[in-house]
Coordinates of C-alpha atoms and ligand atoms in Angstrom, one line a residue:
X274 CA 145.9 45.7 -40.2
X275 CA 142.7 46.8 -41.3
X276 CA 139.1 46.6 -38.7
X277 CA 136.4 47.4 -41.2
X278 CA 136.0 44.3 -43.5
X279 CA 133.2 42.3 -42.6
X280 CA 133.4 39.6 -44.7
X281 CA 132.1 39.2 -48.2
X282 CA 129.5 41.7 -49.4
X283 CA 128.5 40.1 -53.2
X284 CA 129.3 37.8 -55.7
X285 CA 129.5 39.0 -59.7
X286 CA 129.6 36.5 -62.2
X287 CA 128.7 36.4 -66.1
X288 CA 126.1 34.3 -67.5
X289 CA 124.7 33.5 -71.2
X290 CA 121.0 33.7 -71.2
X291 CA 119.4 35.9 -68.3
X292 CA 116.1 33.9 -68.2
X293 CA 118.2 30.5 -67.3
X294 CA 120.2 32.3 -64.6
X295 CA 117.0 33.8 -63.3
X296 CA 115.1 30.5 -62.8
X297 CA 118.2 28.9 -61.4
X298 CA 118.6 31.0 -58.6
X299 CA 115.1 32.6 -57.9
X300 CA 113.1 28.7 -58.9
X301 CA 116.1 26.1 -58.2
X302 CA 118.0 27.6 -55.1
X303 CA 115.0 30.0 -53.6
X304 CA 117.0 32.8 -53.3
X305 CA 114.7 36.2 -53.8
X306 CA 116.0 38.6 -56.8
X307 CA 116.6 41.7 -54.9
X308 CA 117.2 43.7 -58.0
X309 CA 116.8 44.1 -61.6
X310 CA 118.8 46.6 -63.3
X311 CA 121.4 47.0 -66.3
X312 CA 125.1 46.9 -66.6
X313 CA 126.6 50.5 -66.0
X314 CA 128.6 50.0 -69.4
X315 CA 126.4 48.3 -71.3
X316 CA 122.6 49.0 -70.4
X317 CA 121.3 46.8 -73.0
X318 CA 122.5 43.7 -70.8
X319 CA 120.8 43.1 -67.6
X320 CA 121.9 43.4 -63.9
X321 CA 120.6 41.0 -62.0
X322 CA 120.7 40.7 -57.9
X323 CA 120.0 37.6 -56.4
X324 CA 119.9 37.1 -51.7
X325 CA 117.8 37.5 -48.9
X326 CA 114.9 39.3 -48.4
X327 CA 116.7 42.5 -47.9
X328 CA 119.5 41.7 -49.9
X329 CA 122.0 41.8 -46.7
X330 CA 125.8 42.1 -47.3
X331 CA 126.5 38.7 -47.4
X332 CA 123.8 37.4 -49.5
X333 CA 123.8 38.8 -52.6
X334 CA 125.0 36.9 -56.0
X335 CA 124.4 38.9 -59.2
X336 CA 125.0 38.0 -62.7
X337 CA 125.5 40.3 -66.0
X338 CA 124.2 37.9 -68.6
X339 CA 125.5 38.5 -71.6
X340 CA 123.0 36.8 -74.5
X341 CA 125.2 33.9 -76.0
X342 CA 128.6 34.6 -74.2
X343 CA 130.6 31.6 -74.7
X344 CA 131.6 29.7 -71.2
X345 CA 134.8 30.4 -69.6
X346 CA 137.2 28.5 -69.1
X347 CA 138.6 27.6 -65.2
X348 CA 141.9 27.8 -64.1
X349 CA 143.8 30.2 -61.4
X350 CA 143.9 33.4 -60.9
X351 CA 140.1 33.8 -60.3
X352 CA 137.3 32.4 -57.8
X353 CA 137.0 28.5 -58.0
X354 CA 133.7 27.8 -55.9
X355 CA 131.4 30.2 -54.2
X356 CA 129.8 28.4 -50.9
X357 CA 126.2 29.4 -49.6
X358 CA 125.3 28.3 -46.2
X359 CA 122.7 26.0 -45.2
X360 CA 121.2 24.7 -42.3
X361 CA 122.7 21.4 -40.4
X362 CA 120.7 18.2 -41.8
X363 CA 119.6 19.9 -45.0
X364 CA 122.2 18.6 -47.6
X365 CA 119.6 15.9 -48.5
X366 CA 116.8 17.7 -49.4
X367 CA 119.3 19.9 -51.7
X368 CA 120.7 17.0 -53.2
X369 CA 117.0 15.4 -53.9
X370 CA 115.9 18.8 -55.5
X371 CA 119.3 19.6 -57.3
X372 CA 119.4 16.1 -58.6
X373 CA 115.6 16.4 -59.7
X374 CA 116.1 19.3 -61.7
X375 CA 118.7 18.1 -63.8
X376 CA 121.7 20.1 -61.8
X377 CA 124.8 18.9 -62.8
X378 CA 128.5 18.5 -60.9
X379 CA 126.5 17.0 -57.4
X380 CA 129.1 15.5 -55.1
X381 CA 128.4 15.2 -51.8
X382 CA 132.2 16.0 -49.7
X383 CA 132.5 15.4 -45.9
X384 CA 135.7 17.3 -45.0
X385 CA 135.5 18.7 -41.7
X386 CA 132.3 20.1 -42.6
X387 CA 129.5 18.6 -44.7
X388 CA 129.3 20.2 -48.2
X389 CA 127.5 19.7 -51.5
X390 CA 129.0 20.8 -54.9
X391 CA 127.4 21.0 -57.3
X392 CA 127.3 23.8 -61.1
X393 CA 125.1 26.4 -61.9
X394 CA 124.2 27.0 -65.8
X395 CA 127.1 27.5 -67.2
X396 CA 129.2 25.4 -65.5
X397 CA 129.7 27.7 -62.5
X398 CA 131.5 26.1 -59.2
X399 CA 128.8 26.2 -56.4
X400 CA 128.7 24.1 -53.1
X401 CA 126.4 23.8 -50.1
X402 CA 128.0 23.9 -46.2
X403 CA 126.1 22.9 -43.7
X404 CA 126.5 25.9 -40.9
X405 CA 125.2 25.2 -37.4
X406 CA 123.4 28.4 -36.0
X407 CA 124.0 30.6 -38.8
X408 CA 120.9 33.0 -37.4
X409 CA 120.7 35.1 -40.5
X410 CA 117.6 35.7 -41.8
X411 CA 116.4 33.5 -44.1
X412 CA 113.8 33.8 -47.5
X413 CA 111.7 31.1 -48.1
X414 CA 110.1 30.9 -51.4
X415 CA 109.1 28.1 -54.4
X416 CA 109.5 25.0 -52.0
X417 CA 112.6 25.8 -49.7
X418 CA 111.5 25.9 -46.3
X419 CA 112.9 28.0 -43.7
X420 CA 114.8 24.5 -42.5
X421 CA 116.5 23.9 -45.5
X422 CA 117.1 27.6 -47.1
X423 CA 120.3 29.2 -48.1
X424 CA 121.3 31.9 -45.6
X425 CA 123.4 33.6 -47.5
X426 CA 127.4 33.3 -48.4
X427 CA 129.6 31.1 -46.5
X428 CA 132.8 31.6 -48.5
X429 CA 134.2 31.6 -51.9
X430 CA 137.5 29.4 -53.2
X431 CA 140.2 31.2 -55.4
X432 CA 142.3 29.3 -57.2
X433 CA 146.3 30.4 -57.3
X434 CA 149.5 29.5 -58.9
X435 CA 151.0 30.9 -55.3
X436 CA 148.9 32.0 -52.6
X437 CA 151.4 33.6 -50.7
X438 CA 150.5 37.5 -51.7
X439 CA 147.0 37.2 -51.5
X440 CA 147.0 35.8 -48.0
X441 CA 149.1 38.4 -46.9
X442 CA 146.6 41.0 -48.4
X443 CA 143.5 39.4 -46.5
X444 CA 145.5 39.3 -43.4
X445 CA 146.3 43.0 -44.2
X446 CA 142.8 43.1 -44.7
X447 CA 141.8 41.9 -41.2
X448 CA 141.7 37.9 -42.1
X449 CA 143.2 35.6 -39.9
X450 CA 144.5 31.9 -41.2
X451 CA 142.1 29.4 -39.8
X452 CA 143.7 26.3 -40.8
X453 CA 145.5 24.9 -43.7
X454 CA 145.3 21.7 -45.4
X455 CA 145.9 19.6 -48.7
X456 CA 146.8 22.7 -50.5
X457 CA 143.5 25.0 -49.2
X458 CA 144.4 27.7 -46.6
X459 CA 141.1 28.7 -45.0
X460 CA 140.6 32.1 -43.4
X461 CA 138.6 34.3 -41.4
X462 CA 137.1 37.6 -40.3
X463 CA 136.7 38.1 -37.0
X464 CA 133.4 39.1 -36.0
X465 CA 132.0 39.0 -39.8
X466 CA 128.5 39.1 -40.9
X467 CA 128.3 35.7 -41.3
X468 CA 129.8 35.3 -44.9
X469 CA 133.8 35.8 -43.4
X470 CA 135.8 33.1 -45.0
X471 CA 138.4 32.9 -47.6
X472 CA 139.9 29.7 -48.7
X473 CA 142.8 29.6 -51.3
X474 CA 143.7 26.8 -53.2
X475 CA 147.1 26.7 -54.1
X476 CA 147.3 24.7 -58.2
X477 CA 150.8 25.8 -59.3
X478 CA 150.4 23.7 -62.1
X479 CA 147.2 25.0 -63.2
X480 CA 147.0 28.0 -66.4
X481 CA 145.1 30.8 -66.1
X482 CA 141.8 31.1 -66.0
X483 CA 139.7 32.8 -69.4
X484 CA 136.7 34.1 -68.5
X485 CA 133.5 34.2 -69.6
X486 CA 130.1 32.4 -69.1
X487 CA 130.1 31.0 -65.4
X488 CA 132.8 33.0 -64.0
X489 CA 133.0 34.9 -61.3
X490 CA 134.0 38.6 -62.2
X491 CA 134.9 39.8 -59.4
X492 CA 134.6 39.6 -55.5
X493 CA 133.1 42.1 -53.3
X494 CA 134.2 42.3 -49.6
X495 CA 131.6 44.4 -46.9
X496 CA 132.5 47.7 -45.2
X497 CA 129.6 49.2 -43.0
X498 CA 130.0 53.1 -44.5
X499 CA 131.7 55.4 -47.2
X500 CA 133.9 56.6 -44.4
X501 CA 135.2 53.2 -43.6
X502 CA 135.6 52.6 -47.6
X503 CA 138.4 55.8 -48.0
X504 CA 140.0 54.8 -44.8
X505 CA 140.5 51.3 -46.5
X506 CA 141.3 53.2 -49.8
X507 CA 143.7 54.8 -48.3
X508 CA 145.5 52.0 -46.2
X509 CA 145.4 50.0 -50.1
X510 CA 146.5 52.7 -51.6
X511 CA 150.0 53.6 -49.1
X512 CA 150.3 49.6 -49.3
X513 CA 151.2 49.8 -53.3
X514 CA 147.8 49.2 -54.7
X515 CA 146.4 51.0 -57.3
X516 CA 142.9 50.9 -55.8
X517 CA 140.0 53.3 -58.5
X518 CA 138.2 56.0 -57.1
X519 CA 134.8 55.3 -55.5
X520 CA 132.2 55.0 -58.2
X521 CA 128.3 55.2 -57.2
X522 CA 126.7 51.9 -58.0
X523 CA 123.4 53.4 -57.1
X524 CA 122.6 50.8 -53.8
X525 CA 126.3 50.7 -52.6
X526 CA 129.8 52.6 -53.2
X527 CA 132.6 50.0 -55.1
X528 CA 136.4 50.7 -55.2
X529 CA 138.3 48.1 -57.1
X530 CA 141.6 46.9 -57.4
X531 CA 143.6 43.7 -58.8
X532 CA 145.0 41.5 -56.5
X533 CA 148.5 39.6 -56.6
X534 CA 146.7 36.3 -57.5
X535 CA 145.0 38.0 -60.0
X536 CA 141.7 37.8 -58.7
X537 CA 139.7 41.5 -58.6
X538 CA 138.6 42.3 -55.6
X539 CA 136.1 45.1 -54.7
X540 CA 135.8 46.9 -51.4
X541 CA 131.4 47.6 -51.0
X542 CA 129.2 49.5 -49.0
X543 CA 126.3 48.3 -46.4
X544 CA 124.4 51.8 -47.7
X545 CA 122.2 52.7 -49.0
X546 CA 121.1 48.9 -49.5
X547 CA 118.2 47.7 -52.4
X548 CA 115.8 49.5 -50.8
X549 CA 116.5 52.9 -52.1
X550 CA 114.3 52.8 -54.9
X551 CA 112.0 50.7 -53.9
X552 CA 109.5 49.3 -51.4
X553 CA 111.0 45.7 -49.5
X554 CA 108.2 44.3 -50.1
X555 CA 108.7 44.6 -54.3
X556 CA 112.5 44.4 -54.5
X557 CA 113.4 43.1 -58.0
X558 CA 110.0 43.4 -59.8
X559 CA 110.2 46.0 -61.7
X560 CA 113.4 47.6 -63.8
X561 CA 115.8 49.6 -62.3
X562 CA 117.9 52.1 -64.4
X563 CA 120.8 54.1 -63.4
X564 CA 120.1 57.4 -64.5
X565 CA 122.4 58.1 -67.1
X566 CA 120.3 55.2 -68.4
X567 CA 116.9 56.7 -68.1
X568 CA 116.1 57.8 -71.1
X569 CA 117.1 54.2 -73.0
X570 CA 113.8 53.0 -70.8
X571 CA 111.4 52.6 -73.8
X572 CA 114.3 50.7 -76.2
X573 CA 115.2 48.7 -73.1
X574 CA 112.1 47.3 -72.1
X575 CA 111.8 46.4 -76.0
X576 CA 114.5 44.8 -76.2
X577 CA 115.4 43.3 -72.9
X578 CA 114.8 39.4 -72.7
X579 CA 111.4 38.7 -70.5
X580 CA 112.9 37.2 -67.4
X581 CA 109.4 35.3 -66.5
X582 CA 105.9 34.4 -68.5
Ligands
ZN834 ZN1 130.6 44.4 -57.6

């Protein structure tokens, strides 16, 4: 069993207009863009890093929105919900400002823990847990006080015809069950950063998800270094999986591989972090290109969609 997962590192979904996605998350939720940089692939679509000051493993949601992509559509085989943490005794003010700006999907849920769903802007499947002493530290920024601001990931749902394979592989993976009830299996890292739980939702019944705007693309779990990464490389790899080689995402190092359930799953780094080409105090201002992407600057900045007036 594996030691060096610390729980979930990011979040990458797809969106279909960058500016939308921008305001939701940087206006609506409060959360600080951390980055703004293009796809690896396709450089004339954005990157965009939303979390914490810093942008803490843990934190950080990021979107490639793809200019009229139409919406997926949900089903297994993929992440259901992702769950940001809040303080206890803030679900009201969320639901207040949610429901204010026109936010779509709010139900309030008491299930052992006191939750808000609710969708982002293309449909996306996002709730709200109240956390008591999650001491992360916390941005506050366009009305979100530091009593009522997100703290960073709690957890993300997948959805599974079976979840048997890919709760082995967490477990493998140093996650232990938790509890399990009415078809959700909760799990846990022990001593993760904050962001350590899994749950699966077992919907035998359910097709396949198709994605598209509003789905998650992947999931990316923490590791502190690149020496931790090949030693979980290599345990994945003598387990059966076919895990890539580690490619240079400029402010972490990704390995990816396809899980039983059909979910992709990356393995991160904590370094080098957001800060690496720029000052913490100007994180996500100004564009960011890899540099195989350098010289596109002048046609990109044409051409990019203006994410604010
Ligand atoms: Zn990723």
């Amino acid at each position: 069993m594996l030691t060096q997962i610390k729980g979930l590192h990011h979040v990458t979904s797809m969106a279909a207009d960058a500016r939308t996605n921008n305001q939701f998350f940087t206006d609506t939720l409060g959360l600080r863009r951390v980055k703004k940089t293009v796809n690896f692939d396709s450089p004339d679509v954005y990157h965009l890093y939303y979390g914490d000051e810093t942008g803490a493993p843990g934190t950080v949601m990021t979107y490639f929105p793809f200019p009229d992509m139409g919406r997926g559509r949900p089903g297994t085989g993929e992440i259901g919900t992702t769950v940001f943490s809040v303080p206890e005794g803030s679900l009201g003010f969320w639901n207040d400002r949610l429901s204010k700006r026109g936010v779509t999907g709010l139900k309030a849920e008491t299930f052992g823990e006191k939750r808000l769903n609710f969708a982002g802007p293309d449909g996306d499947g996002f709730a709200l847990v109240e956390v008591r002493d999650d001491n992360r530290p916390v941005w506050t920024a366009n009305g979100v006080s530091k009593d009522h601001a997100i703290r960073g990931f709690h957890s993300v749902a997948m959805r599974l015809r079976d979840e048997g394979a890919t709760a082995e592989l967490l477990k493998f993976m140093g996650y232990k069950t938790l509890e399990s009830r009415d078809g959700v299996t909760r799990l846990i890292v022990p001593g993760g950063n904050g962001a350590g739980i899994v749950d699966l939702e077992t919907m035998p019944t359910i097709q396949r998800g198709l994605q598209g705007a509003g789905s998650v693309h992947h999931v990316a779990f923490s590791v502190e270094n690149r020496e931790k990464q090949l030693d979980v490389r290599k345990a994945l790899m003598d387990t059966g999986y076919h895990v890539t080689p580690v490619i240079d995402r400029d402010y972490f190092w990704a390995i990816y591989f396809r899980t039983p359930g059909g979910v992709l799953f990356e393995i991160a780094t904590n370094e080098p972090g957001f800060d690496r080409d720029e000052d913490t105090a100007h994180l996500g201002e100004a564009l960011k290109l890899p540099q195989q992407h350098k010289h596109l600057r002048p046609i990109l900045e044409q051409h990019l969609q203006k994410l604010e007036d």
